[in-house]
Amino acid sequence: MGSDARWDSSTWKSYEDAHIAGKTADKIFTSRKLLDPYNPALISLRESKDSDINPNSTSISLFLDVTGSMGMLAEKMMRDGLNTAATELIKRAPVTDPHIMLGAVGDAECDRAPLQLTQWESSTVLAEQTKELFIEGGGGGNSGESYMLPHVFHAFKTETDCWAKRRKKGYLVTIGDEPTLDGVTKSQAKNFLGIDLQQDLTAEECIALASERYEVLHVVVAQGSGCSGSRRDRVISQWNSLLPQRVLILEDYTKLAETIVSAIQVIEGASKSAVAGSWDDKSTALVVANAVSSLAERGTAKGIRRIGL
């Protein structure tokens, strides 16, 4: 974890006015290459640790697809999604002392930077790091993205006090409109993560490794071109097979932050109907209700196979 502070709405407003309001996406995200601080191959360890200000930390990792069809996700998170997620997590308190990591996912078969990630942060420092991520806008015609890279990174290169001290799982959420490419190869792990694997990993194996210490979810962004028309059923079917009762179908990407907060509430034991109804805006309530409808509460998700590698 980088800084030790709490998310503050007045600090966010000052940051927003100075760095986001009135700016186009290419002025918000100024990096034109992968920067070393966010390069997983150069990161030895990402940590989420307790502190005086956040004594019972809970790690929450959100990985956004930043390929061509999904570039709007990062922009939306910078404009208001981060603030919504942080303030609602604190207010609703489904978990204690949230530490949030933002990441960017691409395609390991054709992109220069298929994975990037900030530190876990509990303050607006997270926005400063997020705006330095490289929004590559790549991807290819290979019917998938490398959504499994974050799972392997979390399995091998993270430490969290919520797990080490309290056996409390953190959260790992990937977000995009495509199927996942099947796992991570040894060469991809070496080149992009700085990890030496003994064997190629399937998507199922990647998820199983991450699931040892994290609640793993995926958000299918139905508005993306990768999920349009006849592709929709294939995308949803694949994710439901990999993550039974842990897949959220998001019909309106502008409600992403609210949907993620709601999903965490449900997994932590809240009623789905109560969570959906807690949002004052009716359109938000409807989007959330649909997204969490097939979600299982903590400990009831089926089909995630545990492995030891």
mmCIF file of C-alpha atoms in Angstrom:
data_model
loop_
_atom_site.group_PDB
_atom_site.id
_atom_site.type_symbol
_atom_site.label_atom_id
_atom_site.label_comp_id
_atom_site.label_asym_id
_atom_site.label_seq_id
_atom_site.Cartn_x
_atom_site.Cartn_y
_atom_site.Cartn_z
ATOM 1 C CA MET A 1 0.000 0.000 0.000
ATOM 2 C CA GLY A 2 1.252 3.445 -0.845
ATOM 3 C CA SER A 3 -0.349 6.093 1.391
ATOM 4 C CA ASP A 4 -2.183 5.869 4.710
ATOM 5 C CA ALA A 5 -5.298 8.030 4.696
ATOM 6 C CA ARG A 6 -9.068 7.921 4.277
ATOM 7 C CA TRP A 7 -11.106 8.895 1.235
ATOM 8 C CA ASP A 8 -12.364 12.430 1.717
ATOM 9 C CA SER A 9 -15.078 14.035 -0.439
ATOM 10 C CA SER A 10 -13.672 17.547 -0.191
ATOM 11 C CA THR A 11 -10.207 16.368 -1.209
ATOM 12 C CA TRP A 12 -11.774 14.491 -4.120
ATOM 13 C CA LYS A 13 -13.671 17.617 -5.235
ATOM 14 C CA SER A 14 -10.471 19.635 -5.276
ATOM 15 C CA TYR A 15 -8.698 16.914 -7.242
ATOM 16 C CA GLU A 16 -11.583 16.607 -9.698
ATOM 17 C CA ASP A 17 -11.690 20.349 -10.330
ATOM 18 C CA ALA A 18 -7.954 20.490 -10.949
ATOM 19 C CA HIS A 19 -7.374 17.341 -12.996
ATOM 20 C CA ILE A 20 -10.612 15.997 -14.479
ATOM 21 C CA ALA A 21 -13.404 18.545 -14.942
ATOM 22 C CA GLY A 22 -13.591 19.884 -18.493
ATOM 23 C CA LYS A 23 -10.803 17.632 -19.767
ATOM 24 C CA THR A 24 -11.040 15.058 -22.539
ATOM 25 C CA ALA A 25 -9.979 11.479 -21.881
ATOM 26 C CA ASP A 26 -6.605 11.931 -23.581
ATOM 27 C CA LYS A 27 -5.895 14.896 -21.294
ATOM 28 C CA ILE A 28 -6.849 12.920 -18.211
ATOM 29 C CA PHE A 29 -4.779 9.859 -19.126
ATOM 30 C CA THR A 30 -1.480 11.302 -20.301
ATOM 31 C CA SER A 31 0.737 8.184 -20.369
ATOM 32 C CA ARG A 32 1.661 6.944 -23.824
ATOM 33 C CA LYS A 33 3.472 3.853 -22.602
ATOM 34 C CA LEU A 34 3.521 1.484 -19.640
ATOM 35 C CA LEU A 35 5.190 3.233 -16.710
ATOM 36 C CA ASP A 36 7.529 1.280 -14.424
ATOM 37 C CA PRO A 37 5.545 1.776 -11.168
ATOM 38 C CA TYR A 38 2.554 -0.027 -12.706
ATOM 39 C CA ASN A 39 4.443 -2.710 -14.616
ATOM 40 C CA PRO A 40 3.717 -6.066 -12.913
ATOM 41 C CA ALA A 41 6.928 -7.583 -14.257
ATOM 42 C CA LEU A 42 8.897 -5.004 -12.242
ATOM 43 C CA ILE A 43 6.782 -5.257 -9.084
ATOM 44 C CA SER A 44 8.090 -7.710 -6.521
ATOM 45 C CA LEU A 45 5.027 -7.477 -4.265
ATOM 46 C CA ARG A 46 1.808 -5.513 -3.851
ATOM 47 C CA GLU A 47 0.688 -5.203 -0.226
ATOM 48 C CA SER A 48 -2.505 -4.234 1.583
ATOM 49 C CA LYS A 49 -1.512 -3.642 5.191
ATOM 50 C CA ASP A 50 -3.327 -2.476 8.322
ATOM 51 C CA SER A 51 -2.459 0.925 9.781
ATOM 52 C CA ASP A 52 -3.523 3.291 12.553
ATOM 53 C CA ILE A 53 -6.003 4.976 10.214
ATOM 54 C CA ASN A 54 -7.164 1.728 8.582
ATOM 55 C CA PRO A 55 -6.691 -0.935 11.270
ATOM 56 C CA ASN A 56 -8.858 -3.633 9.649
ATOM 57 C CA SER A 57 -8.048 -3.304 5.964
ATOM 58 C CA THR A 58 -9.879 -5.178 3.204
ATOM 59 C CA SER A 59 -8.283 -5.400 -0.237
ATOM 60 C CA ILE A 60 -10.465 -4.721 -3.286
ATOM 61 C CA SER A 61 -8.935 -5.038 -6.765
ATOM 62 C CA LEU A 62 -10.789 -3.775 -9.840
ATOM 63 C CA PHE A 63 -9.397 -4.569 -13.300
ATOM 64 C CA LEU A 64 -10.842 -2.705 -16.270
ATOM 65 C CA ASP A 65 -10.629 -3.842 -19.870
ATOM 66 C CA VAL A 66 -8.882 -0.964 -21.689
ATOM 67 C CA THR A 67 -8.932 -2.405 -25.211
ATOM 68 C CA GLY A 68 -10.590 -0.540 -28.066
ATOM 69 C CA SER A 69 -14.199 -1.396 -27.243
ATOM 70 C CA MET A 70 -13.877 -0.694 -23.509
ATOM 71 C CA GLY A 71 -11.908 2.541 -23.232
ATOM 72 C CA MET A 72 -14.912 4.293 -21.713
ATOM 73 C CA LEU A 73 -14.614 2.243 -18.518
ATOM 74 C CA ALA A 74 -11.404 3.899 -17.347
ATOM 75 C CA GLU A 75 -12.723 7.352 -18.218
ATOM 76 C CA LYS A 76 -15.946 6.737 -16.306
ATOM 77 C CA MET A 77 -14.049 5.505 -13.258
ATOM 78 C CA MET A 78 -11.851 8.606 -13.272
ATOM 79 C CA ARG A 79 -14.728 11.049 -13.721
ATOM 80 C CA ASP A 80 -16.892 9.776 -10.872
ATOM 81 C CA GLY A 81 -16.658 5.984 -10.467
ATOM 82 C CA LEU A 82 -13.742 5.998 -8.034
ATOM 83 C CA ASN A 83 -15.452 8.531 -5.808
ATOM 84 C CA THR A 84 -18.744 6.624 -5.909
ATOM 85 C CA ALA A 85 -17.074 3.303 -5.136
ATOM 86 C CA ALA A 86 -14.950 4.654 -2.285
ATOM 87 C CA THR A 87 -17.633 6.783 -0.615
ATOM 88 C CA GLU A 88 -20.329 4.108 -0.876
ATOM 89 C CA LEU A 89 -18.034 1.381 0.444
ATOM 90 C CA ILE A 90 -17.242 3.550 3.449
ATOM 91 C CA LYS A 91 -20.851 4.600 4.007
ATOM 92 C CA ARG A 92 -22.435 1.171 3.518
ATOM 93 C CA ALA A 93 -19.548 -0.665 5.216
ATOM 94 C CA PRO A 94 -20.000 -4.170 3.800
ATOM 95 C CA VAL A 95 -16.294 -4.592 4.583
ATOM 96 C CA THR A 96 -13.957 -2.728 6.896
ATOM 97 C CA ASP A 97 -11.370 -0.155 5.832
ATOM 98 C CA PRO A 98 -11.414 -0.720 2.053
ATOM 99 C CA HIS A 99 -8.125 -0.557 0.169
ATOM 100 C CA ILE A 100 -8.797 -0.201 -3.560
ATOM 101 C CA MET A 101 -6.489 -1.165 -6.418
ATOM 102 C CA LEU A 102 -7.248 -0.179 -10.024
ATOM 103 C CA GLY A 103 -5.835 -2.155 -12.901
ATOM 104 C CA ALA A 104 -5.924 -2.172 -16.698
ATOM 105 C CA VAL A 105 -6.244 -5.359 -18.745
ATOM 106 C CA GLY A 106 -5.513 -5.909 -22.435
ATOM 107 C CA ASP A 107 -4.510 -8.762 -24.704
ATOM 108 C CA ALA A 108 -1.239 -10.614 -24.015
ATOM 109 C CA GLU A 109 -1.227 -11.974 -27.563
ATOM 110 C CA CYS A 110 -0.945 -8.572 -29.227
ATOM 111 C CA ASP A 111 -0.717 -5.652 -26.751
ATOM 112 C CA ARG A 112 2.408 -4.001 -25.365
ATOM 113 C CA ALA A 113 0.915 -3.606 -21.876
ATOM 114 C CA PRO A 114 -1.689 -6.318 -21.247
ATOM 115 C CA LEU A 115 -1.634 -5.689 -17.484
ATOM 116 C CA GLN A 116 -1.044 -2.626 -15.311
ATOM 117 C CA LEU A 117 -1.968 -1.994 -11.694
ATOM 118 C CA THR A 118 -1.862 0.729 -9.083
ATOM 119 C CA GLN A 119 -1.054 0.152 -5.458
ATOM 120 C CA TRP A 120 -3.867 -0.542 -2.992
ATOM 121 C CA GLU A 121 -4.952 2.850 -1.714
ATOM 122 C CA SER A 122 -7.551 4.220 0.694
ATOM 123 C CA SER A 123 -7.447 7.873 -0.378
ATOM 124 C CA THR A 124 -7.542 10.039 -3.500
ATOM 125 C CA VAL A 125 -3.921 9.079 -4.128
ATOM 126 C CA LEU A 126 -5.592 6.260 -6.061
ATOM 127 C CA ALA A 127 -6.851 8.769 -8.630
ATOM 128 C CA GLU A 128 -3.359 10.190 -9.096
ATOM 129 C CA GLN A 129 -2.063 6.712 -9.893
ATOM 130 C CA THR A 130 -5.033 5.737 -12.067
ATOM 131 C CA LYS A 131 -4.559 8.715 -14.378
ATOM 132 C CA GLU A 132 -1.008 7.495 -15.070
ATOM 133 C CA LEU A 133 -2.183 4.158 -16.464
ATOM 134 C CA PHE A 134 -1.598 3.633 -20.192
ATOM 135 C CA ILE A 135 -4.970 3.335 -21.951
ATOM 136 C CA GLU A 136 -3.598 1.338 -24.842
ATOM 137 C CA GLY A 137 -6.855 0.818 -26.724
ATOM 138 C CA GLY A 138 -5.529 -2.363 -28.294
ATOM 139 C CA GLY A 139 -6.869 -5.890 -28.336
ATOM 140 C CA GLY A 140 -7.132 -8.079 -31.384
ATOM 141 C CA GLY A 141 -9.394 -10.321 -33.394
ATOM 142 C CA ASN A 142 -8.608 -13.397 -31.296
ATOM 143 C CA SER A 143 -11.989 -13.622 -29.544
ATOM 144 C CA GLY A 144 -10.883 -12.757 -26.057
ATOM 145 C CA GLU A 145 -8.759 -10.692 -23.691
ATOM 146 C CA SER A 146 -6.202 -11.638 -21.041
ATOM 147 C CA TYR A 147 -8.480 -11.343 -18.029
ATOM 148 C CA MET A 148 -6.567 -14.107 -16.243
ATOM 149 C CA LEU A 149 -3.349 -12.112 -15.827
ATOM 150 C CA PRO A 150 -4.615 -10.359 -12.654
ATOM 151 C CA HIS A 151 -5.482 -13.716 -11.098
ATOM 152 C CA VAL A 152 -1.972 -15.072 -11.539
ATOM 153 C CA PHE A 153 -0.440 -11.823 -10.270
ATOM 154 C CA HIS A 154 -2.638 -11.897 -7.165
ATOM 155 C CA ALA A 155 -1.840 -15.545 -6.512
ATOM 156 C CA PHE A 156 1.937 -15.035 -6.584
ATOM 157 C CA LYS A 157 2.720 -11.364 -5.956
ATOM 158 C CA THR A 158 0.321 -10.038 -3.311
ATOM 159 C CA GLU A 159 0.101 -10.004 0.472
ATOM 160 C CA THR A 160 -2.919 -8.755 2.402
ATOM 161 C CA ASP A 161 -3.440 -8.364 6.130
ATOM 162 C CA CYS A 162 -7.126 -9.144 5.754
ATOM 163 C CA TRP A 163 -6.105 -12.692 4.818
ATOM 164 C CA ALA A 164 -2.861 -13.066 6.777
ATOM 165 C CA LYS A 165 -4.274 -11.752 10.072
ATOM 166 C CA ARG A 166 -8.006 -12.479 9.852
ATOM 167 C CA ARG A 167 -8.455 -15.123 7.150
ATOM 168 C CA LYS A 168 -10.767 -12.650 5.462
ATOM 169 C CA LYS A 169 -10.709 -12.830 1.674
ATOM 170 C CA GLY A 170 -10.196 -9.719 -0.378
ATOM 171 C CA TYR A 171 -12.014 -9.049 -3.653
ATOM 172 C CA LEU A 172 -10.725 -9.462 -7.215
ATOM 173 C CA VAL A 173 -13.079 -8.175 -9.903
ATOM 174 C CA THR A 174 -12.417 -8.164 -13.634
ATOM 175 C CA ILE A 175 -14.601 -6.092 -15.954
ATOM 176 C CA GLY A 176 -15.010 -6.328 -19.732
ATOM 177 C CA ASP A 177 -17.105 -7.349 -22.710
ATOM 178 C CA GLU A 178 -15.138 -10.297 -24.108
ATOM 179 C CA PRO A 179 -14.562 -13.941 -23.266
ATOM 180 C CA THR A 180 -11.285 -14.638 -21.536
ATOM 181 C CA LEU A 181 -8.376 -16.126 -23.410
ATOM 182 C CA ASP A 182 -7.758 -19.557 -21.943
ATOM 183 C CA GLY A 183 -5.375 -18.908 -19.109
ATOM 184 C CA VAL A 184 -1.783 -17.707 -18.977
ATOM 185 C CA THR A 185 1.194 -19.329 -20.662
ATOM 186 C CA LYS A 186 4.648 -19.680 -19.126
ATOM 187 C CA SER A 187 6.067 -17.112 -21.545
ATOM 188 C CA GLN A 188 3.272 -14.607 -20.836
ATOM 189 C CA ALA A 189 3.783 -14.998 -17.092
ATOM 190 C CA LYS A 190 7.512 -14.422 -17.500
ATOM 191 C CA ASN A 191 7.273 -11.508 -19.921
ATOM 192 C CA PHE A 192 4.346 -9.589 -18.449
ATOM 193 C CA LEU A 193 4.261 -10.614 -14.780
ATOM 194 C CA GLY A 194 7.871 -11.466 -13.973
ATOM 195 C CA ILE A 195 6.716 -14.872 -12.702
ATOM 196 C CA ASP A 196 8.290 -18.224 -13.539
ATOM 197 C CA LEU A 197 5.563 -20.836 -13.917
ATOM 198 C CA GLN A 198 6.309 -24.536 -14.078
ATOM 199 C CA GLN A 199 3.524 -25.022 -16.617
ATOM 200 C CA ASP A 200 0.937 -23.142 -18.644
ATOM 201 C CA LEU A 201 -2.219 -22.421 -16.645
ATOM 202 C CA THR A 202 -5.778 -22.766 -17.892
ATOM 203 C CA ALA A 203 -8.347 -20.105 -17.013
ATOM 204 C CA GLU A 204 -9.886 -22.484 -14.493
ATOM 205 C CA GLU A 205 -6.518 -22.959 -12.806
ATOM 206 C CA CYS A 206 -5.837 -19.200 -12.712
ATOM 207 C CA ILE A 207 -9.174 -18.578 -11.002
ATOM 208 C CA ALA A 208 -8.629 -21.430 -8.551
ATOM 209 C CA LEU A 209 -5.259 -20.020 -7.503
ATOM 210 C CA ALA A 210 -6.643 -16.524 -6.926
ATOM 211 C CA SER A 211 -9.723 -17.886 -5.151
ATOM 212 C CA GLU A 212 -7.608 -19.196 -2.306
ATOM 213 C CA ARG A 213 -7.332 -15.652 -0.914
ATOM 214 C CA TYR A 214 -9.829 -13.588 -2.912
ATOM 215 C CA GLU A 215 -13.527 -13.525 -3.700
ATOM 216 C CA VAL A 216 -13.330 -13.631 -7.507
ATOM 217 C CA LEU A 217 -16.018 -11.997 -9.661
ATOM 218 C CA HIS A 218 -16.383 -10.915 -13.267
ATOM 219 C CA VAL A 219 -18.575 -8.143 -14.673
ATOM 220 C CA VAL A 220 -19.752 -8.672 -18.251
ATOM 221 C CA VAL A 221 -20.286 -5.240 -19.828
ATOM 222 C CA ALA A 222 -23.221 -5.938 -22.128
ATOM 223 C CA GLN A 223 -22.886 -2.618 -23.984
ATOM 224 C CA GLY A 224 -19.492 -3.512 -25.430
ATOM 225 C CA SER A 225 -19.117 -4.673 -29.027
ATOM 226 C CA GLY A 226 -17.533 -7.900 -27.811
ATOM 227 C CA CYS A 227 -20.863 -8.777 -26.189
ATOM 228 C CA SER A 228 -23.177 -7.596 -28.952
ATOM 229 C CA GLY A 229 -25.659 -9.657 -30.934
ATOM 230 C CA SER A 230 -24.954 -13.367 -31.142
ATOM 231 C CA ARG A 231 -21.705 -12.915 -29.175
ATOM 232 C CA ARG A 232 -23.578 -12.169 -25.959
ATOM 233 C CA ASP A 233 -24.658 -15.729 -25.227
ATOM 234 C CA ARG A 234 -21.147 -17.067 -25.857
ATOM 235 C CA VAL A 235 -19.520 -14.516 -23.551
ATOM 236 C CA ILE A 236 -21.976 -15.048 -20.725
ATOM 237 C CA SER A 237 -21.926 -18.831 -21.115
ATOM 238 C CA GLN A 238 -18.140 -18.982 -20.853
ATOM 239 C CA TRP A 239 -17.982 -16.796 -17.762
ATOM 240 C CA ASN A 240 -20.827 -18.638 -16.044
ATOM 241 C CA SER A 241 -18.969 -21.888 -16.649
ATOM 242 C CA LEU A 242 -15.757 -20.503 -15.151
ATOM 243 C CA LEU A 243 -17.357 -18.574 -12.277
ATOM 244 C CA PRO A 244 -20.751 -20.048 -11.373
ATOM 245 C CA GLN A 245 -22.849 -17.539 -9.398
ATOM 246 C CA ARG A 246 -20.034 -14.998 -9.496
ATOM 247 C CA VAL A 247 -20.863 -13.266 -12.804
ATOM 248 C CA LEU A 248 -22.659 -9.911 -13.034
ATOM 249 C CA ILE A 249 -24.292 -8.846 -16.308
ATOM 250 C CA LEU A 250 -24.054 -5.053 -16.471
ATOM 251 C CA GLU A 251 -26.495 -3.468 -18.909
ATOM 252 C CA ASP A 252 -25.384 0.122 -18.230
ATOM 253 C CA TYR A 253 -21.669 0.697 -17.740
ATOM 254 C CA THR A 254 -22.302 4.086 -16.098
ATOM 255 C CA LYS A 255 -23.562 2.130 -13.074
ATOM 256 C CA LEU A 256 -20.370 0.083 -12.725
ATOM 257 C CA ALA A 257 -19.276 1.482 -9.364
ATOM 258 C CA GLU A 258 -22.718 1.032 -7.843
ATOM 259 C CA THR A 259 -22.884 -2.526 -9.150
ATOM 260 C CA ILE A 260 -19.517 -3.484 -7.673
ATOM 261 C CA VAL A 261 -20.420 -2.017 -4.278
ATOM 262 C CA SER A 262 -23.755 -3.845 -4.384
ATOM 263 C CA ALA A 263 -22.120 -7.148 -5.300
ATOM 264 C CA ILE A 264 -19.791 -6.871 -2.314
ATOM 265 C CA GLN A 265 -22.781 -6.152 -0.077
ATOM 266 C CA VAL A 266 -24.568 -9.262 -1.323
ATOM 267 C CA ILE A 267 -21.551 -11.512 -0.906
ATOM 268 C CA GLU A 268 -21.147 -10.156 2.614
ATOM 269 C CA GLY A 269 -24.689 -11.266 3.435
ATOM 270 C CA ALA A 270 -27.075 -8.465 2.467
ATOM 271 C CA SER A 271 -30.377 -9.202 0.740
ATOM 272 C CA LYS A 272 -30.285 -8.709 -3.028
ATOM 273 C CA SER A 273 -33.626 -6.899 -3.045
ATOM 274 C CA ALA A 274 -32.630 -4.669 -0.127
ATOM 275 C CA VAL A 275 -29.335 -3.776 -1.790
ATOM 276 C CA ALA A 276 -30.976 -2.911 -5.109
ATOM 277 C CA GLY A 277 -33.687 -0.926 -3.364
ATOM 278 C CA SER A 278 -31.162 1.088 -1.381
ATOM 279 C CA TRP A 279 -30.212 3.124 -4.447
ATOM 280 C CA ASP A 280 -32.398 6.240 -4.669
ATOM 281 C CA ASP A 281 -32.164 6.507 -8.440
ATOM 282 C CA LYS A 282 -34.657 4.071 -9.983
ATOM 283 C CA SER A 283 -32.549 3.367 -13.055
ATOM 284 C CA THR A 284 -29.572 2.494 -10.847
ATOM 285 C CA ALA A 285 -31.742 0.239 -8.699
ATOM 286 C CA LEU A 286 -32.957 -1.639 -11.784
ATOM 287 C CA VAL A 287 -29.464 -2.091 -13.238
ATOM 288 C CA VAL A 288 -28.148 -3.313 -9.897
ATOM 289 C CA ALA A 289 -31.082 -5.695 -9.368
ATOM 290 C CA ASN A 290 -30.492 -7.331 -12.750
ATOM 291 C CA ALA A 291 -26.716 -7.520 -12.246
ATOM 292 C CA VAL A 292 -26.803 -9.209 -8.835
ATOM 293 C CA SER A 293 -29.739 -11.502 -9.606
ATOM 294 C CA SER A 294 -27.605 -14.607 -10.188
ATOM 295 C CA LEU A 295 -24.978 -13.767 -7.583
ATOM 296 C CA ALA A 296 -24.384 -16.160 -4.701
ATOM 297 C CA GLU A 297 -23.715 -15.022 -1.174
ATOM 298 C CA ARG A 298 -20.435 -15.776 0.567
ATOM 299 C CA GLY A 299 -19.463 -19.418 0.673
ATOM 300 C CA THR A 300 -22.176 -20.665 -1.683
ATOM 301 C CA ALA A 301 -20.577 -20.221 -5.102
ATOM 302 C CA LYS A 302 -20.181 -23.568 -6.830
ATOM 303 C CA GLY A 303 -17.678 -25.018 -9.229
ATOM 304 C CA ILE A 304 -14.441 -23.209 -8.340
ATOM 305 C CA ARG A 305 -11.898 -26.006 -8.228
ATOM 306 C CA ARG A 306 -9.011 -25.676 -5.769
ATOM 307 C CA ILE A 307 -5.609 -26.719 -7.061
ATOM 308 C CA GLY A 308 -2.096 -26.799 -5.759
ATOM 309 C CA LEU A 309 0.721 -25.866 -8.125
#
